[in-house]
């Protein structure tokens, strides 16, 4: 039985963790558990987590539904105070939670700590956002009418998140959902339940009323599916693969639920002949390889002016070949493992298939063994001469693989960049302001960078993609209020005078 989430020294005990439903930490109704292992060393078990099912989902939705009656009427100032307090609690645990994140997800310790710090910033941002004006005052045809809009919460919201940002993505969905008066049932990725649980724990300790936030761990079919099918769940905020997103879009359309989808990417970095090459190389390598290439905003295509392509590719090969792959907890490591063996095998087989095409493999090219054979390690990989229409040029690999596509002009570069189904983020490297402006106007991407890498998101601005990368909605910043609230228009006339 699990009364509260245990805390232990990382790497010592293997603990069992429960769901958080109606302000109670409890095991799955069936008693079933699922195991989670360290992707850098599959012999190391991180913990056992509730393998929940329909009954647990039902309890969580019922708790959220009941809590909504009062939470929707609570003062935004009260909600802001709770978010602030949760930020302080999480902040005091950054070293522990960052380390657990790294053990569970595999990104480097620096990245694990950085992401946890970001979750704290996101909580603080939305504590502030809760206190911003909500609604507008309009002139009316009738001079005596007070005509205004308010933004009201939606109700019970399902939050479904991927493993690659196991605390930042939950934070940027759950914090605004709560700030604007919704209640939440949260289903995290099965690969990263511990980090999700630590985030929920901070909010629970900060004094959220019972039922306002509920965490249910378990599989997509046994937890995710019943959650999105339930008519009491009025909205779904999802980040994950394009395939799952397509399924959820249909489910939501069938029963009229509001849905927000943040999906995959095939993000280009265009390097023009006038770019500062040293700077561009550093940024492109960071964009492609950090977090082992497992960012939705990772650079996977370097579209390079043919006049500098050889020189630039040489610099890339040097830099990528020198990356230190290993235990993500070790200070010198730059690249950790992929999320699990399945992902590592999938990326390795995509790389094998690419080797059989006209693309030329320059660096890396498969799984790593030797001292790293207990983990899901893939060598940072560079191809050149990638055909824009090839699978390597079109398909999201979600791993440390970069392809160089040489082009003859900026116009061709933009055409190639846009020639994919995705449109999440994009970069250009140039000293020419006019070209930078043309790029910003013509590129089909929701996030545009000039002279910086494709990855990175600040909480105060909208985040999301165009085309197949999103559902036309945006997360974070003021955009989050648009998704997590609905507008009510009020015409208020004085009673006729007696
Ligand atoms: P995924 O397989 O789609 O899973 C995402 C989440 O959805 C997990 O919690 C998963 O549960 C759950 N899920 C899967 N099928 C479901 C279903 N039919 N009904 C309800 N829930 C379901 O994606 P992933 O592999 O974790 O994440 C990688 C993908 O996310 C990449 O494509 C990446 O580009 C994308 N991503 C996008 C953004 C963005 O903002 N655009 C940010 C980060 C990642 P289980 O874990 O239990 O399977």
Coordinates of C-alpha atoms and ligand atoms in Angstrom, one line a residue:
X1 CA 0.0 0.0 0.0
X2 CA 1.2 3.5 -0.7
X3 CA 0.3 6.2 1.7
X4 CA 2.5 9.0 0.3
X5 CA 5.2 9.1 -2.3
X6 CA 8.4 7.8 -0.8
X7 CA 11.6 9.8 -1.0
X8 CA 14.8 7.9 -1.0
X9 CA 18.4 8.4 -1.9
X10 CA 18.7 8.0 -5.6
X11 CA 20.0 4.6 -6.6
X12 CA 19.5 2.9 -3.2
X13 CA 16.0 1.5 -2.6
X14 CA 13.4 0.5 -5.1
X15 CA 10.2 2.1 -4.0
X16 CA 6.6 1.6 -5.0
X17 CA 4.6 4.7 -5.9
X18 CA 0.8 5.1 -6.1
X19 CA -1.6 7.3 -7.9
X20 CA -2.7 10.6 -6.4
X21 CA -6.5 10.7 -6.4
X22 CA -8.8 13.0 -4.3
X23 CA -5.8 14.1 -2.2
X24 CA -4.8 10.5 -1.4
X25 CA -1.8 8.5 -2.6
X26 CA -3.1 5.1 -3.3
X27 CA -2.2 2.0 -5.3
X28 CA -4.1 1.0 -8.4
X29 CA -7.4 -0.6 -7.5
X30 CA -6.2 -3.9 -9.0
X31 CA -3.0 -3.7 -7.0
X32 CA -1.0 -4.1 -10.3
X33 CA 2.3 -2.3 -10.7
X34 CA 4.6 -1.5 -13.6
X35 CA 8.4 -1.2 -13.4
X36 CA 10.5 1.7 -14.7
X37 CA 14.2 1.3 -15.5
X38 CA 17.1 3.6 -16.1
X39 CA 17.7 3.9 -19.8
X40 CA 21.4 4.3 -19.2
X41 CA 21.5 1.0 -17.3
X42 CA 18.6 -1.3 -17.8
X43 CA 19.7 -3.3 -14.7
X44 CA 18.7 -0.4 -12.5
X45 CA 15.1 -0.3 -11.5
X46 CA 13.9 3.3 -10.7
X47 CA 10.6 2.3 -9.1
X48 CA 7.4 0.4 -9.3
X49 CA 4.3 2.5 -10.2
X50 CA 0.6 1.9 -10.2
X51 CA -0.5 0.1 -13.4
X52 CA -3.9 1.6 -13.3
X53 CA -7.1 0.8 -15.1
X54 CA -10.7 1.8 -15.7
X55 CA -11.6 1.9 -12.0
X56 CA -8.7 4.3 -11.1
X57 CA -9.5 6.5 -14.1
X58 CA -13.1 6.6 -13.0
X59 CA -12.2 7.6 -9.4
X60 CA -9.9 10.3 -10.7
X61 CA -12.5 11.8 -13.0
X62 CA -15.2 11.6 -10.3
X63 CA -12.9 13.5 -7.9
X64 CA -12.0 16.1 -10.5
X65 CA -15.7 16.5 -11.4
X66 CA -16.7 17.0 -7.8
X67 CA -13.8 19.4 -7.1
X68 CA -14.6 21.5 -10.1
X69 CA -17.9 22.8 -8.5
X70 CA -15.9 24.8 -5.9
X71 CA -12.5 25.2 -7.6
X72 CA -14.1 27.1 -10.6
X73 CA -15.4 29.7 -8.1
X74 CA -12.2 30.0 -6.1
X75 CA -10.3 33.3 -6.4
X76 CA -7.6 33.5 -9.0
X77 CA -5.5 35.0 -6.2
X78 CA -5.9 31.9 -4.1
X79 CA -4.9 29.8 -7.1
X80 CA -1.9 32.0 -7.7
X81 CA -0.7 31.6 -4.1
X82 CA -0.9 27.8 -4.4
X83 CA 1.2 27.9 -7.7
X84 CA 3.7 30.2 -6.0
X85 CA 4.0 27.9 -3.1
X86 CA 4.4 24.8 -5.3
X87 CA 7.2 26.7 -7.2
X88 CA 9.0 27.3 -3.9
X89 CA 8.6 23.6 -2.8
X90 CA 9.8 22.3 -6.2
X91 CA 12.7 24.9 -6.2
X92 CA 13.9 23.5 -2.9
X93 CA 14.1 20.1 -4.5
X94 CA 15.7 20.9 -7.8
X95 CA 18.9 18.9 -7.2
X96 CA 16.9 15.7 -6.2
X97 CA 14.2 16.0 -8.8
X98 CA 16.7 16.9 -11.6
X99 CA 18.7 13.9 -10.7
X100 CA 15.7 11.6 -10.6
X101 CA 14.6 13.0 -14.0
X102 CA 18.0 12.1 -15.4
X103 CA 18.0 8.6 -14.0
X104 CA 14.5 8.1 -15.4
X105 CA 14.7 9.9 -18.8
X106 CA 18.4 9.7 -19.7
X107 CA 19.1 13.4 -20.5
X108 CA 22.3 14.8 -18.9
X109 CA 22.2 16.0 -15.3
X110 CA 22.7 19.5 -16.4
X111 CA 19.6 19.2 -18.7
X112 CA 17.6 17.4 -15.9
X113 CA 18.3 20.2 -13.5
X114 CA 17.7 22.8 -16.2
X115 CA 14.3 21.3 -17.0
X116 CA 13.3 21.1 -13.3
X117 CA 14.3 24.8 -12.9
X118 CA 12.2 25.6 -15.9
X119 CA 9.2 23.9 -14.3
X120 CA 9.6 26.2 -11.3
X121 CA 9.7 29.2 -13.7
X122 CA 6.6 28.0 -15.4
X123 CA 4.7 27.7 -12.1
X124 CA 5.7 31.2 -11.2
X125 CA 4.8 32.6 -14.6
X126 CA 1.3 31.1 -14.4
X127 CA 0.9 32.3 -10.8
X128 CA 1.3 35.7 -12.3
X129 CA -0.9 35.0 -15.3
X130 CA -3.7 34.0 -13.0
X131 CA -3.8 37.5 -11.7
X132 CA -4.0 39.2 -15.1
X133 CA -7.2 40.7 -16.5
X134 CA -9.6 38.2 -17.9
X135 CA -12.3 39.4 -20.3
X136 CA -13.0 42.8 -21.9
X137 CA -15.4 45.7 -21.7
X138 CA -17.2 46.7 -24.9
X139 CA -19.3 49.7 -26.0
X140 CA -23.0 48.9 -26.5
X141 CA -25.6 50.2 -28.9
X142 CA -27.6 50.9 -25.7
X143 CA -25.7 53.5 -23.6
X144 CA -27.2 52.0 -20.4
X145 CA -25.9 48.5 -21.1
X146 CA -22.8 47.3 -19.4
X147 CA -21.4 44.9 -22.0
X148 CA -18.5 42.8 -21.1
X149 CA -16.9 39.3 -21.5
X150 CA -15.5 37.0 -18.9
X151 CA -13.3 34.0 -19.5
X152 CA -14.5 31.0 -17.6
X153 CA -12.9 27.6 -17.0
X154 CA -13.8 24.6 -19.1
X155 CA -14.3 21.9 -16.4
X156 CA -12.4 18.6 -16.1
X157 CA -9.3 18.6 -18.4
X158 CA -7.2 15.5 -19.3
X159 CA -3.5 16.2 -19.5
X160 CA -1.5 13.6 -21.4
X161 CA 2.2 14.1 -21.8
X162 CA 5.2 12.5 -23.4
X163 CA 8.5 11.4 -21.7
X164 CA 10.9 13.7 -23.4
X165 CA 10.2 16.7 -21.2
X166 CA 8.7 14.9 -18.2
X167 CA 8.4 17.9 -15.9
X168 CA 8.3 21.0 -18.2
X169 CA 5.5 19.8 -20.4
X170 CA 3.2 18.7 -17.5
X171 CA 4.0 22.1 -15.9
X172 CA 3.1 24.2 -18.9
X173 CA -0.2 22.3 -19.3
X174 CA -1.2 21.8 -15.6
X175 CA -0.2 25.2 -14.3
X176 CA -2.5 27.2 -16.6
X177 CA -5.3 24.6 -16.4
X178 CA -5.4 25.1 -12.6
X179 CA -4.7 28.9 -12.7
X180 CA -7.8 29.5 -14.8
X181 CA -10.1 27.3 -12.6
X182 CA -10.1 23.9 -14.3
X183 CA -9.6 20.6 -12.5
X184 CA -7.2 18.0 -14.0
X185 CA -6.7 14.3 -14.5
X186 CA -3.0 13.8 -15.5
X187 CA -1.8 10.7 -17.3
X188 CA 2.0 11.0 -17.7
X189 CA 4.1 8.9 -20.1
X190 CA 4.7 5.4 -18.8
X191 CA 8.5 5.9 -19.2
X192 CA 8.7 8.9 -16.8
X193 CA 6.1 8.5 -14.0
X194 CA 8.5 9.4 -11.2
X195 CA 9.2 12.9 -12.5
X196 CA 5.5 13.5 -13.1
X197 CA 4.8 12.4 -9.5
X198 CA 7.3 14.8 -8.1
X199 CA 5.6 17.6 -9.9
X200 CA 2.2 16.6 -8.5
X201 CA 3.6 16.1 -5.1
X202 CA 4.8 19.8 -5.0
X203 CA 1.3 21.0 -5.9
X204 CA -0.3 18.7 -3.4
X205 CA 1.9 19.9 -0.6
X206 CA 1.2 23.5 -1.7
X207 CA -2.4 23.0 -0.6
X208 CA -4.4 22.2 -3.7
X209 CA -7.9 21.2 -2.5
X210 CA -8.8 17.5 -2.9
X211 CA -9.7 16.4 -6.4
X212 CA -8.4 19.5 -8.2
X213 CA -5.4 17.6 -9.6
X214 CA -5.3 13.8 -9.9
X215 CA -2.4 11.7 -11.2
X216 CA -3.1 8.3 -12.7
X217 CA -0.1 6.3 -14.0
X218 CA -0.5 3.4 -16.4
X219 CA -0.6 2.4 -20.1
X220 CA -2.1 4.3 -23.0
X221 CA -4.8 1.7 -23.5
X222 CA -5.8 1.2 -19.9
X223 CA -5.5 4.8 -18.7
X224 CA -5.2 7.1 -21.7
X225 CA -8.1 5.6 -23.6
X226 CA -10.8 5.5 -20.9
X227 CA -9.7 9.0 -19.9
X228 CA -10.2 10.6 -23.3
X229 CA -13.5 8.7 -23.9
X230 CA -15.2 9.9 -20.8
X231 CA -17.9 12.6 -21.4
X232 CA -17.1 14.4 -18.2
X233 CA -13.6 15.2 -19.6
X234 CA -14.5 18.3 -21.5
X235 CA -11.0 19.1 -22.9
X236 CA -7.8 17.2 -23.7
X237 CA -4.4 18.8 -23.8
X238 CA -2.0 16.3 -25.5
X239 CA 1.7 16.4 -26.5
X240 CA 3.2 13.4 -28.2
X241 CA 3.5 11.6 -31.5
X242 CA 1.6 12.5 -34.6
X243 CA 0.1 9.1 -34.8
X244 CA -1.5 9.3 -31.3
X245 CA -2.5 12.9 -31.9
X246 CA -4.4 11.8 -35.0
X247 CA -6.3 9.2 -33.0
X248 CA -7.2 11.6 -30.2
X249 CA -8.3 14.2 -32.7
X250 CA -11.0 11.8 -33.9
X251 CA -12.0 10.8 -30.4
X252 CA -12.5 14.4 -29.4
X253 CA -14.3 15.3 -32.6
X254 CA -16.8 12.4 -32.1
X255 CA -17.8 13.5 -28.7
X256 CA -17.3 17.3 -29.1
X257 CA -14.4 17.7 -26.6
X258 CA -12.0 20.6 -26.9
X259 CA -8.6 19.4 -27.9
X260 CA -5.1 20.8 -28.1
X261 CA -2.3 18.8 -29.9
X262 CA 1.4 19.4 -29.9
X263 CA 3.0 16.8 -32.1
X264 CA 6.2 16.0 -34.0
X265 CA 8.7 18.0 -36.0
X266 CA 11.3 17.8 -38.8
X267 CA 13.0 21.0 -38.0
X268 CA 15.3 22.7 -40.5
X269 CA 18.3 24.9 -39.8
X270 CA 19.3 26.9 -42.9
X271 CA 22.9 28.0 -43.1
X272 CA 23.6 30.7 -45.7
X273 CA 27.0 31.4 -47.2
X274 CA 27.4 34.7 -45.2
X275 CA 26.8 33.0 -41.8
X276 CA 29.3 33.0 -39.0
X277 CA 30.2 29.3 -39.5
X278 CA 31.7 28.6 -36.1
X279 CA 28.6 30.0 -34.4
X280 CA 26.2 28.2 -36.7
X281 CA 28.0 24.8 -36.2
X282 CA 27.7 25.1 -32.4
X283 CA 24.0 26.0 -32.6
X284 CA 23.1 23.3 -35.2
X285 CA 25.0 20.6 -33.2
X286 CA 23.3 21.7 -29.9
X287 CA 19.9 21.8 -31.7
X288 CA 20.4 18.3 -33.2
X289 CA 22.1 16.5 -30.4
X290 CA 21.2 17.8 -27.0
X291 CA 18.7 15.6 -25.1
X292 CA 20.0 12.9 -27.5
X293 CA 18.0 14.6 -30.3
X294 CA 14.7 13.7 -28.5
X295 CA 13.2 17.2 -28.6
X296 CA 10.2 18.0 -30.7
X297 CA 12.1 21.1 -31.7
X298 CA 15.4 19.3 -32.4
X299 CA 17.2 20.2 -35.6
X300 CA 17.2 17.2 -38.0
X301 CA 17.9 18.9 -41.3
X302 CA 20.8 21.2 -41.9
X303 CA 20.0 22.9 -45.3
X304 CA 23.3 24.5 -46.4
X305 CA 24.3 26.8 -49.2
X306 CA 26.4 24.6 -51.5
X307 CA 29.2 27.1 -51.6
X308 CA 30.0 26.4 -47.9
X309 CA 28.5 23.0 -47.6
X310 CA 31.9 21.1 -47.6
X311 CA 33.5 23.3 -45.0
X312 CA 30.4 23.4 -42.8
X313 CA 29.9 19.6 -43.0
X314 CA 33.6 19.1 -42.0
X315 CA 33.1 21.3 -39.0
X316 CA 29.9 19.5 -38.1
X317 CA 31.6 16.1 -38.4
X318 CA 34.4 17.2 -36.2
X319 CA 32.1 18.5 -33.5
X320 CA 29.6 15.6 -33.6
X321 CA 32.4 13.0 -33.7
X322 CA 33.9 14.6 -30.5
X323 CA 30.7 14.5 -28.5
X324 CA 31.1 12.5 -25.2
X325 CA 28.4 9.9 -25.0
X326 CA 27.9 8.1 -21.7
X327 CA 26.3 8.0 -18.2
X328 CA 24.1 11.1 -18.1
X329 CA 24.9 11.5 -14.4
X330 CA 28.6 11.9 -15.2
X331 CA 29.7 15.6 -15.4
X332 CA 31.7 15.1 -18.6
X333 CA 28.8 13.4 -20.5
X334 CA 27.2 15.5 -23.3
X335 CA 24.9 12.9 -24.8
X336 CA 22.9 10.3 -22.8
X337 CA 20.9 7.3 -23.9
X338 CA 17.6 7.2 -25.8
X339 CA 14.5 6.7 -23.7
X340 CA 14.6 2.8 -24.0
X341 CA 15.9 -0.1 -26.1
X342 CA 12.9 0.0 -28.4
X343 CA 13.6 3.6 -29.3
X344 CA 17.4 2.9 -29.7
X345 CA 16.6 -0.1 -32.0
X346 CA 14.1 2.0 -34.0
X347 CA 16.6 4.8 -34.6
X348 CA 19.4 2.3 -35.4
X349 CA 17.3 0.6 -38.0
X350 CA 16.3 4.0 -39.6
X351 CA 20.0 4.8 -39.8
X352 CA 20.7 1.4 -41.4
X353 CA 18.0 2.1 -44.0
X354 CA 19.5 5.5 -44.7
X355 CA 22.9 4.0 -45.2
X356 CA 21.4 2.1 -48.2
X357 CA 20.3 5.3 -49.9
X358 CA 22.4 7.9 -51.7
X359 CA 23.1 9.8 -48.5
X360 CA 26.6 9.5 -47.2
X361 CA 27.3 8.5 -43.6
X362 CA 30.0 10.7 -42.1
X363 CA 29.8 10.1 -38.3
X364 CA 28.2 7.5 -36.0
X365 CA 25.7 5.1 -37.5
X366 CA 24.3 2.7 -35.0
X367 CA 23.9 1.5 -31.4
X368 CA 26.9 1.7 -29.0
X369 CA 28.1 -1.4 -27.1
X370 CA 31.1 -2.0 -24.9
X371 CA 30.9 -0.1 -21.7
X372 CA 27.6 1.3 -22.8
X373 CA 25.9 -2.0 -23.7
X374 CA 23.6 -2.0 -20.7
X375 CA 22.0 1.2 -21.9
X376 CA 19.9 2.5 -24.9
X377 CA 22.9 4.3 -26.5
X378 CA 23.0 5.3 -30.2
X379 CA 26.1 7.1 -31.6
X380 CA 25.5 10.8 -32.6
X381 CA 25.2 10.4 -36.4
X382 CA 25.7 12.7 -39.4
X383 CA 24.7 12.1 -43.0
X384 CA 25.4 14.4 -45.9
X385 CA 23.9 14.5 -49.4
X386 CA 20.5 13.8 -48.0
X387 CA 17.7 13.9 -50.6
X388 CA 14.9 16.2 -49.4
X389 CA 12.2 13.7 -50.4
X390 CA 13.9 10.6 -48.8
X391 CA 12.7 9.1 -45.6
X392 CA 15.7 10.7 -43.8
X393 CA 14.7 14.1 -45.2
X394 CA 11.0 13.7 -44.3
X395 CA 10.4 11.4 -41.3
X396 CA 10.9 12.4 -37.6
X397 CA 13.6 10.0 -36.2
X398 CA 13.6 11.4 -32.7
X399 CA 17.2 10.6 -32.0
X400 CA 20.7 12.0 -32.4
X401 CA 20.7 12.0 -36.2
X402 CA 21.4 15.0 -38.5
X403 CA 21.2 15.1 -42.2
X404 CA 22.9 17.8 -44.4
X405 CA 21.0 18.9 -47.5
X406 CA 23.1 21.1 -49.9
X407 CA 21.1 23.8 -51.8
X408 CA 21.9 26.4 -54.5
X409 CA 20.0 29.4 -53.2
X410 CA 18.0 30.8 -50.3
X411 CA 14.8 30.3 -52.3
X412 CA 15.6 26.6 -52.7
X413 CA 16.5 26.4 -49.0
X414 CA 13.1 27.7 -47.9
X415 CA 11.3 25.5 -50.4
X416 CA 13.1 22.4 -49.1
X417 CA 12.5 23.5 -45.5
X418 CA 8.8 23.8 -46.2
X419 CA 8.6 20.5 -48.1
X420 CA 7.6 18.4 -45.1
X421 CA 4.3 17.7 -43.3
X422 CA 5.6 19.3 -40.1
X423 CA 6.0 23.0 -39.2
X424 CA 7.2 23.2 -35.6
X425 CA 10.4 25.3 -35.5
X426 CA 13.1 26.5 -37.9
X427 CA 16.3 28.4 -37.8
X428 CA 18.4 30.5 -40.3
X429 CA 22.0 31.5 -39.9
X430 CA 22.9 34.7 -41.8
X431 CA 24.2 38.2 -41.3
X432 CA 21.8 39.6 -43.9
X433 CA 18.8 41.3 -42.2
X434 CA 16.7 41.3 -45.4
X435 CA 17.2 37.5 -45.8
X436 CA 16.4 36.9 -42.2
X437 CA 13.1 38.9 -42.6
X438 CA 12.2 37.0 -45.8
X439 CA 12.9 33.7 -44.0
X440 CA 10.7 34.7 -41.0
X441 CA 7.9 35.6 -43.4
X442 CA 8.1 32.6 -45.7
X443 CA 9.0 29.7 -43.4
X444 CA 6.1 27.4 -42.4
X445 CA 6.9 27.0 -38.7
X446 CA 5.3 28.2 -35.5
X447 CA 8.6 29.1 -33.9
X448 CA 11.3 30.9 -35.9
X449 CA 14.9 31.5 -34.8
X450 CA 17.5 33.7 -36.5
X451 CA 21.1 32.8 -35.6
X452 CA 20.0 30.5 -32.8
X453 CA 19.2 26.8 -32.6
X454 CA 15.7 25.4 -33.4
X455 CA 15.1 24.2 -29.8
X456 CA 14.2 26.3 -26.8
X457 CA 11.0 27.8 -25.5
X458 CA 10.3 30.5 -23.0
X459 CA 7.2 30.3 -20.9
X460 CA 5.9 33.8 -21.6
X461 CA 5.5 33.4 -25.4
X462 CA 3.2 31.2 -27.4
X463 CA 4.6 27.8 -28.3
X464 CA 3.3 25.5 -31.0
X465 CA 3.6 24.5 -34.6
X466 CA 2.0 24.9 -38.0
X467 CA 0.8 22.1 -40.4
X468 CA 1.1 18.6 -39.0
X469 CA 2.9 19.7 -35.8
X470 CA -0.1 21.1 -34.0
X471 CA -3.8 21.6 -33.9
X472 CA -3.6 25.3 -34.7
X473 CA -3.7 26.0 -31.0
X474 CA -0.8 27.4 -28.9
X475 CA 0.5 26.6 -25.4
X476 CA 2.2 28.8 -22.8
X477 CA 2.2 32.6 -22.5
X478 CA -1.2 34.4 -22.9
X479 CA -2.2 31.7 -25.5
X480 CA -2.7 29.2 -22.7
X481 CA -5.7 31.2 -21.5
X482 CA -7.4 30.8 -24.9
X483 CA -7.3 27.0 -24.6
X484 CA -8.1 26.6 -20.9
X485 CA -11.0 29.0 -20.8
X486 CA -14.2 29.8 -22.7
X487 CA -15.7 33.2 -23.3
X488 CA -19.0 34.4 -21.8
X489 CA -20.6 37.6 -23.1
X490 CA -22.7 39.5 -20.6
X491 CA -25.3 42.2 -21.5
X492 CA -26.2 43.9 -18.2
X493 CA -29.0 46.5 -18.2
X494 CA -30.2 48.3 -15.2
X495 CA -33.8 47.5 -14.2
X496 CA -36.4 49.9 -15.4
X497 CA -36.6 52.8 -12.9
X498 CA -39.6 52.6 -10.7
Ligands
LIG1 P1 3.2 9.0 -27.7 O1 3.6 7.6 -27.9 O2 2.2 9.6 -28.6 O3 2.8 9.2 -26.2 C1 2.5 10.4 -25.6 C2 1.5 10.2 -24.4 O4 0.3 9.7 -24.9 C3 2.0 9.1 -23.4 O5 1.5 9.5 -22.1 C4 1.2 7.9 -23.9 O6 1.1 6.9 -22.9 C5 -0.1 8.5 -24.3 N1 -0.9 7.8 -25.3 C6 -0.4 7.0 -26.3 N2 -1.4 6.5 -27.1 C7 -2.6 7.0 -26.5 C8 -4.0 6.8 -26.7 N3 -4.4 6.1 -27.8 N4 -4.9 7.4 -25.9 C9 -4.5 8.2 -24.9 N5 -3.2 8.3 -24.6 C10 -2.2 7.8 -25.4 O7 4.5 10.0 -27.8 P2 5.9 9.8 -27.1 O8 6.7 8.8 -27.9 O9 5.8 9.7 -25.7 O10 6.6 11.3 -27.4 C11 7.4 11.6 -28.5 C12 6.6 12.4 -29.5 O11 6.2 13.6 -28.9 C13 7.5 12.9 -30.6 O12 6.8 12.8 -31.9 C14 7.7 14.4 -30.3 O13 8.0 15.2 -31.5 C15 6.4 14.7 -29.7 N6 6.6 15.9 -28.9 C16 6.0 17.1 -29.3 C17 6.1 18.3 -28.6 C18 5.5 19.6 -29.0 O14 5.3 20.4 -28.2 N7 5.1 19.7 -30.3 C19 6.9 18.3 -27.4 C20 7.5 17.1 -27.0 C21 7.3 15.9 -27.7 P3 2.2 5.7 -22.7 O15 3.5 6.4 -22.3 O16 1.6 4.9 -21.6 O17 2.3 5.0 -24.0

